[in-house]
Tab-separated table of C-alpha atoms in Angstrom:
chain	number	residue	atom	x	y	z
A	425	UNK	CA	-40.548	-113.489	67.752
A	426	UNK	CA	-38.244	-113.109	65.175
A	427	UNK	CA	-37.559	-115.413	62.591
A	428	UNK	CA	-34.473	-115.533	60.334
A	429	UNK	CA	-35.208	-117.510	56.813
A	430	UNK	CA	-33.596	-116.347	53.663
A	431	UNK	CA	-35.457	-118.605	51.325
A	432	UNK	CA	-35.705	-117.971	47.908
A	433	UNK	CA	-39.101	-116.791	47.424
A	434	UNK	CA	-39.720	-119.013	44.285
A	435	UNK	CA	-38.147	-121.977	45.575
A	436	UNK	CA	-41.323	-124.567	45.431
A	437	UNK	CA	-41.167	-123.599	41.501
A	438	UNK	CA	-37.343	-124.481	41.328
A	439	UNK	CA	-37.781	-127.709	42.540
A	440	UNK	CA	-40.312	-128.531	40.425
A	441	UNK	CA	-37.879	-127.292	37.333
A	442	UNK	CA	-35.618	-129.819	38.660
A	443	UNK	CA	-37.383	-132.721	39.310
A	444	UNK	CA	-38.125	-131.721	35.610
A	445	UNK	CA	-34.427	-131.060	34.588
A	446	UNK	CA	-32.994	-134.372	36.074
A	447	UNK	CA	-35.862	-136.060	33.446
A	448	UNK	CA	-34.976	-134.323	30.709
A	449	UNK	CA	-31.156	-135.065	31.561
A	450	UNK	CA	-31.313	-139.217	32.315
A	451	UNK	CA	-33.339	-139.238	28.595
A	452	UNK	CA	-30.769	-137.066	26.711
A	453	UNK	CA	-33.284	-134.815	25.832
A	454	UNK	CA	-32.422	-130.626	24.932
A	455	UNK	CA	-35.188	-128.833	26.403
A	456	UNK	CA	-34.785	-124.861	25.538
A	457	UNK	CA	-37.734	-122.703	26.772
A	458	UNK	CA	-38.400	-119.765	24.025
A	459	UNK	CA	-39.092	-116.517	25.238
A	460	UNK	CA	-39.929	-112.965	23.348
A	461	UNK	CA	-43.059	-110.658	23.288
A	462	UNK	CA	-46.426	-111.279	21.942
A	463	UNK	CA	-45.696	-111.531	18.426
A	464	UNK	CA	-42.265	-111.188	17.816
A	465	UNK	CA	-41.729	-114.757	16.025
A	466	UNK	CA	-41.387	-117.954	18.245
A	467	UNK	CA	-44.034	-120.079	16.694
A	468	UNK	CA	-42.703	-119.176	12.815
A	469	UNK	CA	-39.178	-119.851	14.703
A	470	UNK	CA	-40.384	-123.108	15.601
A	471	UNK	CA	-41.900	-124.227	12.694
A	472	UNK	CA	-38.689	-123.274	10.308
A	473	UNK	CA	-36.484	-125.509	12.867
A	474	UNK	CA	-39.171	-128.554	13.109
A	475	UNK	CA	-39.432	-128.547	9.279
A	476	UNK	CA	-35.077	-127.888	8.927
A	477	UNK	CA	-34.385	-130.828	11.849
A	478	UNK	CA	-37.763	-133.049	12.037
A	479	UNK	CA	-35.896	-136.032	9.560
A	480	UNK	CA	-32.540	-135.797	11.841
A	481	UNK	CA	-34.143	-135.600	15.459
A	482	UNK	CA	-37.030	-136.115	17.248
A	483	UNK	CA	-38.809	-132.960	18.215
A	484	UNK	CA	-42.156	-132.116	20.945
A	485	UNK	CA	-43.202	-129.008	21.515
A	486	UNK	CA	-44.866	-127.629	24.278
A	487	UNK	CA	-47.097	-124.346	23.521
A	488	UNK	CA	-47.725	-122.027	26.357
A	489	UNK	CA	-50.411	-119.103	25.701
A	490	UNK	CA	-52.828	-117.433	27.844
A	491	UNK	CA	-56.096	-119.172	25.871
A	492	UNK	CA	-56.285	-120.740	22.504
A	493	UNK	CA	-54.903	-124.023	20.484
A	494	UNK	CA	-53.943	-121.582	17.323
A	495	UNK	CA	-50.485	-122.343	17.897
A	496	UNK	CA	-50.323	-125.787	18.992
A	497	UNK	CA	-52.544	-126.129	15.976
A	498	UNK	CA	-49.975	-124.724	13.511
A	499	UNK	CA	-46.876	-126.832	15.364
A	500	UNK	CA	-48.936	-129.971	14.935
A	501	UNK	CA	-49.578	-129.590	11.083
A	502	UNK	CA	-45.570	-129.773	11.096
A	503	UNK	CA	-46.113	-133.902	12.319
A	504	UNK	CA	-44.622	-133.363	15.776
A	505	UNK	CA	-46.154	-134.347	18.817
A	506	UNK	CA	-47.668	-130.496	20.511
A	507	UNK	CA	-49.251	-129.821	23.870
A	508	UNK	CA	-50.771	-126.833	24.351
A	509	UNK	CA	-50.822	-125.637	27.719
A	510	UNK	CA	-53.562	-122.532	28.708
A	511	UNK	CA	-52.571	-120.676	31.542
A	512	UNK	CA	-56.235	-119.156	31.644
A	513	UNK	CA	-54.424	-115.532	32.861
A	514	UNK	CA	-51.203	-116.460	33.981
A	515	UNK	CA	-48.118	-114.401	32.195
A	516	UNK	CA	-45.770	-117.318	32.156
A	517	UNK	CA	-45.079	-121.169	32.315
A	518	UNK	CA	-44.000	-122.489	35.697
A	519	UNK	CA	-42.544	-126.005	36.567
A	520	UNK	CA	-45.992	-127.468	37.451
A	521	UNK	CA	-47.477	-126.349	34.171
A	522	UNK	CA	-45.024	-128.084	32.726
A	523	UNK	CA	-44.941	-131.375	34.781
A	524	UNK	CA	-48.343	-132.254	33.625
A	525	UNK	CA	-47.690	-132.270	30.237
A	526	UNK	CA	-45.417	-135.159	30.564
A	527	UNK	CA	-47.738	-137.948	30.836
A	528	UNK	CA	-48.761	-137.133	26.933
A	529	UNK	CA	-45.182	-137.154	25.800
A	530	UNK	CA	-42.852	-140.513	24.857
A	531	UNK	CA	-39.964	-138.990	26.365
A	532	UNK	CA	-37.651	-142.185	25.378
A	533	UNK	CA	-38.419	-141.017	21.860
A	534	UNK	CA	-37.568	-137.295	22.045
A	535	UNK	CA	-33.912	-136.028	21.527
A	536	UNK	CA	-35.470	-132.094	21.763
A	537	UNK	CA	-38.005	-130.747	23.269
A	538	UNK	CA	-39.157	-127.167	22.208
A	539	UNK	CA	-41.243	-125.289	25.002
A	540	UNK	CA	-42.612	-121.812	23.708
A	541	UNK	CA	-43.118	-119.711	26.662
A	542	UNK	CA	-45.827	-117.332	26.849
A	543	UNK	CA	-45.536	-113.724	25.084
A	544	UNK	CA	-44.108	-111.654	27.451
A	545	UNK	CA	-40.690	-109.907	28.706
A	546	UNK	CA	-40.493	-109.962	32.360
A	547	UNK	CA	-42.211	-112.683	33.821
A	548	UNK	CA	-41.117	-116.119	32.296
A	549	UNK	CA	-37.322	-114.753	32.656
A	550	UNK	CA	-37.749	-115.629	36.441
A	551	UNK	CA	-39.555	-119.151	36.635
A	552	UNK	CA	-37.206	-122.362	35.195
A	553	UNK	CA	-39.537	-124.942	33.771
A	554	UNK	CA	-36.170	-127.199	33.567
A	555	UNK	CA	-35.124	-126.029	30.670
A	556	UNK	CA	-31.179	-126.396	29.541
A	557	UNK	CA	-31.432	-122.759	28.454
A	558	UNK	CA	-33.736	-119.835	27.617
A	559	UNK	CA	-33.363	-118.622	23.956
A	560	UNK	CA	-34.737	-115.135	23.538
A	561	UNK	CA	-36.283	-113.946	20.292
A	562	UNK	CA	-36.875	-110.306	19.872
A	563	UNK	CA	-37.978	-108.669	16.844
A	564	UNK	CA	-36.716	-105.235	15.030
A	565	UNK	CA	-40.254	-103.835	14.942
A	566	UNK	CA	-39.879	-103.370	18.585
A	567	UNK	CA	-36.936	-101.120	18.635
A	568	UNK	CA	-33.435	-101.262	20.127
A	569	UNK	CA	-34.132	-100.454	23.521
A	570	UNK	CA	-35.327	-103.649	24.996
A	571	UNK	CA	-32.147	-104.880	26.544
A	572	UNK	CA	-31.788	-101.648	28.306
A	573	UNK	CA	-35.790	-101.814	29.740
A	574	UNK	CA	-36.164	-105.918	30.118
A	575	UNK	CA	-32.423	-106.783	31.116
A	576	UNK	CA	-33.453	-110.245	33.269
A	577	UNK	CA	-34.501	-111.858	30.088
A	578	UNK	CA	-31.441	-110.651	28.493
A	579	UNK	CA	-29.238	-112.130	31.367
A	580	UNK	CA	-31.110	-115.566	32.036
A	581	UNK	CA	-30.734	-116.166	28.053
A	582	UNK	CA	-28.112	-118.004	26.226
A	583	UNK	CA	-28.980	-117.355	23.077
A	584	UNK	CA	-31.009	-114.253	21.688
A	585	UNK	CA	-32.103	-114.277	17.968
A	586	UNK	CA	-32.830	-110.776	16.743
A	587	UNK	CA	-35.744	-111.564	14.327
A	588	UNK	CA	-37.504	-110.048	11.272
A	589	UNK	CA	-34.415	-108.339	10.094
A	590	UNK	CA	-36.070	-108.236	6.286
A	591	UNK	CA	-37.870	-105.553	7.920
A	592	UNK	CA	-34.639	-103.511	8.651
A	593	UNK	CA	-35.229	-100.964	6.311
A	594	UNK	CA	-38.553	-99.794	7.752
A	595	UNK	CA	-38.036	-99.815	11.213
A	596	UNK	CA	-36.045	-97.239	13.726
A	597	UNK	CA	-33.886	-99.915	14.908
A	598	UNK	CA	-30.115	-100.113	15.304
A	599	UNK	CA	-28.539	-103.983	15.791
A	600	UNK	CA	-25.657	-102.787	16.536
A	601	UNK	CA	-27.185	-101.060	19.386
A	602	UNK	CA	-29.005	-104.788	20.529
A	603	UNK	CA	-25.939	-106.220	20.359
A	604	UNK	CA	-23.744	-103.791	22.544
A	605	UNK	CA	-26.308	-102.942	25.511
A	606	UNK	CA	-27.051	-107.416	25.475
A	607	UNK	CA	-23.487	-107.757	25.532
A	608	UNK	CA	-23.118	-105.144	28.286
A	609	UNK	CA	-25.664	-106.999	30.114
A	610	UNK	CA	-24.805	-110.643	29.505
A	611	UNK	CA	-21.361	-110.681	27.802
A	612	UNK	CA	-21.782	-114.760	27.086
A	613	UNK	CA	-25.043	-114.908	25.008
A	614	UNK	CA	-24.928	-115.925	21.273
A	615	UNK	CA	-26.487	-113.482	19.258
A	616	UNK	CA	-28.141	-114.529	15.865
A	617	UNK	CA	-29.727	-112.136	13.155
A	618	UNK	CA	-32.263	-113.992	11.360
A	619	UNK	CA	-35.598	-113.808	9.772
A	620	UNK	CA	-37.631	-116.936	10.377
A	621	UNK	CA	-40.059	-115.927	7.727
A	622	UNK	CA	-37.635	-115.824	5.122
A	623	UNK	CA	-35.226	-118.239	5.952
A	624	UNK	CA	-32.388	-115.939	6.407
A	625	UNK	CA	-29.902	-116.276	8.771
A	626	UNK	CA	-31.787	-119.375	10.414
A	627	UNK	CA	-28.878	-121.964	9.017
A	628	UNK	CA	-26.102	-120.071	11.845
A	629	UNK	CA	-28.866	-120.598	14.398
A	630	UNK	CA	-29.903	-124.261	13.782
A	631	UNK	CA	-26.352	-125.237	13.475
A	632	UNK	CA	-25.525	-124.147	17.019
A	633	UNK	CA	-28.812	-125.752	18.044
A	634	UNK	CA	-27.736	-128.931	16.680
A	635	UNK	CA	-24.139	-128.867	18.780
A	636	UNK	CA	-26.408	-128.281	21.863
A	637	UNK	CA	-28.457	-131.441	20.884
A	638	UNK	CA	-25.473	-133.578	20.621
A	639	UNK	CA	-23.895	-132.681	23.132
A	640	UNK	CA	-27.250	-133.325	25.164
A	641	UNK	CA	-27.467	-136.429	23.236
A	642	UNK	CA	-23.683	-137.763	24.442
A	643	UNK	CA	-24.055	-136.544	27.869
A	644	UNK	CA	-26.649	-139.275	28.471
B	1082	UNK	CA	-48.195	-109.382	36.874
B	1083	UNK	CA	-45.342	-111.779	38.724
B	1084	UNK	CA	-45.956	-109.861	41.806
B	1085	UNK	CA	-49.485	-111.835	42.035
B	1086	UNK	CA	-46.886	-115.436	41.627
B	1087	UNK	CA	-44.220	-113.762	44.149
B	1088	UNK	CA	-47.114	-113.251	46.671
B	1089	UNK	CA	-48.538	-116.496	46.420
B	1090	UNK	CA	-45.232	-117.842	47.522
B	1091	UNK	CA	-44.556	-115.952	50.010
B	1092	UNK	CA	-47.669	-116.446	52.020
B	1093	UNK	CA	-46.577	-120.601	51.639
B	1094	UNK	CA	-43.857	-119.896	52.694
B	1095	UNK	CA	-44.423	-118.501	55.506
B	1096	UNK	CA	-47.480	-120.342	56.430
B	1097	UNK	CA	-45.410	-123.491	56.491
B	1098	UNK	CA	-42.535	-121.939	59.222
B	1099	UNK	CA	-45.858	-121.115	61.548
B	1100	UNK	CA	-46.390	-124.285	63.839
B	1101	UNK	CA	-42.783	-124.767	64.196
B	1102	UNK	CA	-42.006	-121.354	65.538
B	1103	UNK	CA	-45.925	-121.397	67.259
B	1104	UNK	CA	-46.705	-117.951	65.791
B	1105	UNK	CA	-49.700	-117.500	64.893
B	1106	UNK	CA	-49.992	-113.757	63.638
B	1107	UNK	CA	-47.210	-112.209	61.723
B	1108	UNK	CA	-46.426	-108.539	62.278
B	1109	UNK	CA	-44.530	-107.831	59.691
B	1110	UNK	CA	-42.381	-109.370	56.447
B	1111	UNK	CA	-38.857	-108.786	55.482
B	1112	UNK	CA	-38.259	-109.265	52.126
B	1113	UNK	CA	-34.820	-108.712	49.408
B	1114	UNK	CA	-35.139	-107.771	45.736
B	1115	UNK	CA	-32.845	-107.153	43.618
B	1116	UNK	CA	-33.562	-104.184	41.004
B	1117	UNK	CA	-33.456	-106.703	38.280
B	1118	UNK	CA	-36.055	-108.830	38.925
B	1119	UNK	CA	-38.428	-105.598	38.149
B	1120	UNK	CA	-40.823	-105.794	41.394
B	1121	UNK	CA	-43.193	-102.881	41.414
B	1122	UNK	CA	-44.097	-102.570	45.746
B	1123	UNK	CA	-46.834	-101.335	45.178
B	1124	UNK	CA	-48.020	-104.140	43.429
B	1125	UNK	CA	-46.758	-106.298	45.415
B	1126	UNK	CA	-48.350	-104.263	48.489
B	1127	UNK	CA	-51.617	-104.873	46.710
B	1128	UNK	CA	-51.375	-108.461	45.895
B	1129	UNK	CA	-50.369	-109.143	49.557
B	1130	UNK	CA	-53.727	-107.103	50.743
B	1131	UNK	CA	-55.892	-109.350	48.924
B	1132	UNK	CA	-54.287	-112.945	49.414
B	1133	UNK	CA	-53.627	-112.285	52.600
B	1134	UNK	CA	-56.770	-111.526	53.776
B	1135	UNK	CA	-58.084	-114.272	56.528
B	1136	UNK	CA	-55.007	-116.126	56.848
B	1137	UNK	CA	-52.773	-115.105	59.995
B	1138	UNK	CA	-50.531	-113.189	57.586
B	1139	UNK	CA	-53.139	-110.531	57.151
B	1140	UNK	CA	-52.297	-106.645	58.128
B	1141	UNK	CA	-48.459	-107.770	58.516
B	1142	UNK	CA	-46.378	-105.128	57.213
B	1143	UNK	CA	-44.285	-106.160	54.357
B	1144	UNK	CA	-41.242	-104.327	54.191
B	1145	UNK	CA	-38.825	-104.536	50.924
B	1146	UNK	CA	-35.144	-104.025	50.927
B	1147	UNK	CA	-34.187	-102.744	46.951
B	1148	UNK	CA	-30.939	-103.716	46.235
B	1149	UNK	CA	-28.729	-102.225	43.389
B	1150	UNK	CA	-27.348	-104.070	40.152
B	1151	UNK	CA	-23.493	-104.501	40.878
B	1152	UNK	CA	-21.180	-105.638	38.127
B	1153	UNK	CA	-18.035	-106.992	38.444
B	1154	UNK	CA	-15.491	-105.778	35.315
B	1155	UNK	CA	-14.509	-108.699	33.756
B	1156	UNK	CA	-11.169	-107.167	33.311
B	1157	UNK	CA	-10.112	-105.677	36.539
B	1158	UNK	CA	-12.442	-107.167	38.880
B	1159	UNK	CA	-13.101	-103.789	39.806
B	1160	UNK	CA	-16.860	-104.010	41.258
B	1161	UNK	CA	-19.651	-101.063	40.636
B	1162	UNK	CA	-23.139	-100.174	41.090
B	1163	UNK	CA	-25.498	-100.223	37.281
B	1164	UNK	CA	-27.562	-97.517	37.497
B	1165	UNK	CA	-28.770	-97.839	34.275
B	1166	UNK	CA	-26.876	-100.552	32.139
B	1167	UNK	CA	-25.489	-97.828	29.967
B	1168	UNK	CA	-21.821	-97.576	32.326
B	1169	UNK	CA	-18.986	-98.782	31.634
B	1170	UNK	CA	-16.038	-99.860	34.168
B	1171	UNK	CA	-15.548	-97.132	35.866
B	1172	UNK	CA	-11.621	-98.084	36.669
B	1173	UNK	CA	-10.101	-99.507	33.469
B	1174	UNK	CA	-13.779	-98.508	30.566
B	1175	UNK	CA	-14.172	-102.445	29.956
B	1176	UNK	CA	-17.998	-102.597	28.915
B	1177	UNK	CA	-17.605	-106.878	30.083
B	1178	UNK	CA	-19.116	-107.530	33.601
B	1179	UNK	CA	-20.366	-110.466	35.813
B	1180	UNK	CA	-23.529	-109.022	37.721
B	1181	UNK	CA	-22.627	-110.405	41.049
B	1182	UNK	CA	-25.660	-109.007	42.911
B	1183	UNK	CA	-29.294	-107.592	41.885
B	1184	UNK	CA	-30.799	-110.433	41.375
B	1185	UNK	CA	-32.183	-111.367	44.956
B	1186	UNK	CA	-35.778	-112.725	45.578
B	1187	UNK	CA	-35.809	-113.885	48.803
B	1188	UNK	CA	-37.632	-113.577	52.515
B	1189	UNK	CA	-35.006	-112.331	54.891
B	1190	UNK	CA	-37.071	-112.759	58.094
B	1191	UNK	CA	-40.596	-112.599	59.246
B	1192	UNK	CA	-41.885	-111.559	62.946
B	1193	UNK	CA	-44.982	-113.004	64.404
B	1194	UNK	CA	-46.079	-114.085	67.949
């Protein structure tokens, strides 16, 4: 017997996102869900817009890595309330993972919630944890071909922040070329050049993040 | 690595349609993907080998359709196949699409009896 279903494989993970999404949205809260490569800059990213915001809103992070509390360790140092998830092998967050974080968080005092996905370009660009959006960090030491070799991540993304630029000058890597193949791919995303170490460039990007909060914030 | 995660889900899947349709070995899996959610088969061949082993899914053949990354020019509406991100519209040379299909992950249909 034949029989005809075409169900989204991944469906039991987008409900889950959901359930998780319709939270986040009765509370008001921004969730974004950080994405890059192993070492391209989220948790310096996230530590430059705790220390920039943490006096105007109320941040949580969530940390996502494969073993270890090194970052959640760092992120609490900053004052904010961390959970660090372990996937113990797994390449990504999922809803679940996410989902049983909640009962540590105080989600009525929480306007954003930062969730730093787990290093890696092709798998956490397909499961939603309930995020609002993905933001996409990707560093110049890489080179300029990533959007052409990892475009879901580009797509899913609504923002991409092209990080480490102070390194420009020794690296083989054209921005111009990042920004015309991600355009080409995903012709909406907002494209910041920054360098999270520094400080440069992260004003552009934490002024856009803080239109996103309040419209989150209003839409309650 | 997701091919372990897409694997996993299928097998639910399907192991929850069994009772209603009173199947209780599948022969064989259809499945869509779309180019861009990077799938490698054989991976995906292999994962299905080992977590399907013992359940009534095991030894089905799993057959993937590969569909192509289509863009729709956001100029002319003119709709094309992406064979490697690097094209332009090939009507009007507007480098601004939609990509209306590519993205598929889904079980068409299974067979069992």
């Amino acid at each position: 017997m034949k029989v005809s279903l075409v169900t989204n494989i991944l469906q039991a993970n987008e409900r889950i996102a959901e359930q998780n999404k319709r939270l986040f949205d009765e509370k008001g809260i921004l969730a974004i869900n950080i994405m890059s490569a192993p070492g391209a800059g989220k948790t310096t990213l996230i530590e430059q817009t705790i220390r920039t915001l943490k006096n105007e809103y109320r941040i949580a992070v969530i940390e996502g890595d494969i073993q270890s509390t090194h970052d959640a360790d760092k992120i609490a140092a900053t004052g904010v309330p961390v959970v660090q998830i372990n996937t113990g092998g797994a390449c990504h967050l999922d809803g679940n993972m996410i989902s049983q974080t909640f009962d540590q968080f105080n989600f009525d005092a929480m306007d954003l919630l930062i969730i730093e996905n787990v290093g890696n370009l092709v798998c956490p660009a397909e499961f939603n944890v309930g995020e609002d959006f993905k933001v996409m960090l990707l560093s110049v030491p890489e080179g300029d071909d990533k959007p052409m070799k990892y475009p879901l991540m580009f797509y899913e993304s609504s923002a991409l922040l092209i990080n480490k630029i102070d390194l420009l000058p020794y690296v083989d890597c054209s921005i111009e070329k990042i920004r015309t193949e991600s355009w080409q791919i995903n012709p909406d995303l907002a494209i910041f050049e920054i360098s999270a170490k520094q400080g440069e460039g992260v004003d552009a990007w934490l002024d856009w993040l803080k239109i996103k909060i309040n419209e989150k914030a209003n839409s309650k | 690595m997701h091919e372990l995660s897409i694997v996993q889900n299928i097998i639910g899947i399907i192991q929850s349609e069994l009772s209603k349709h009173n199947i209780t070995r599948v022969k064989s899996i259809s499945l869509r993907i779309g180019r861009m959610r990077q799938v490698v088969p054989d991976a995906l061949f292999f994962a299905f080998e080992c977590l399907s082993k013992d359940t009534p899914l095991e030894g089905a053949e799993v057959k993937i359709e590969d569909i192509p990354i289509k863009g729709r020019c956001r100029n002319c509406h003119h709709e094309f196949i992406l064979e490697n991100w690097q094209e332009n519209c090939a009507s009007c040379g507007e480098n601004q699409m939609d990509i209306i299909s590519g993205k598929e992950l889904e079980i068409a249909e299974f067979e069992g009896t």
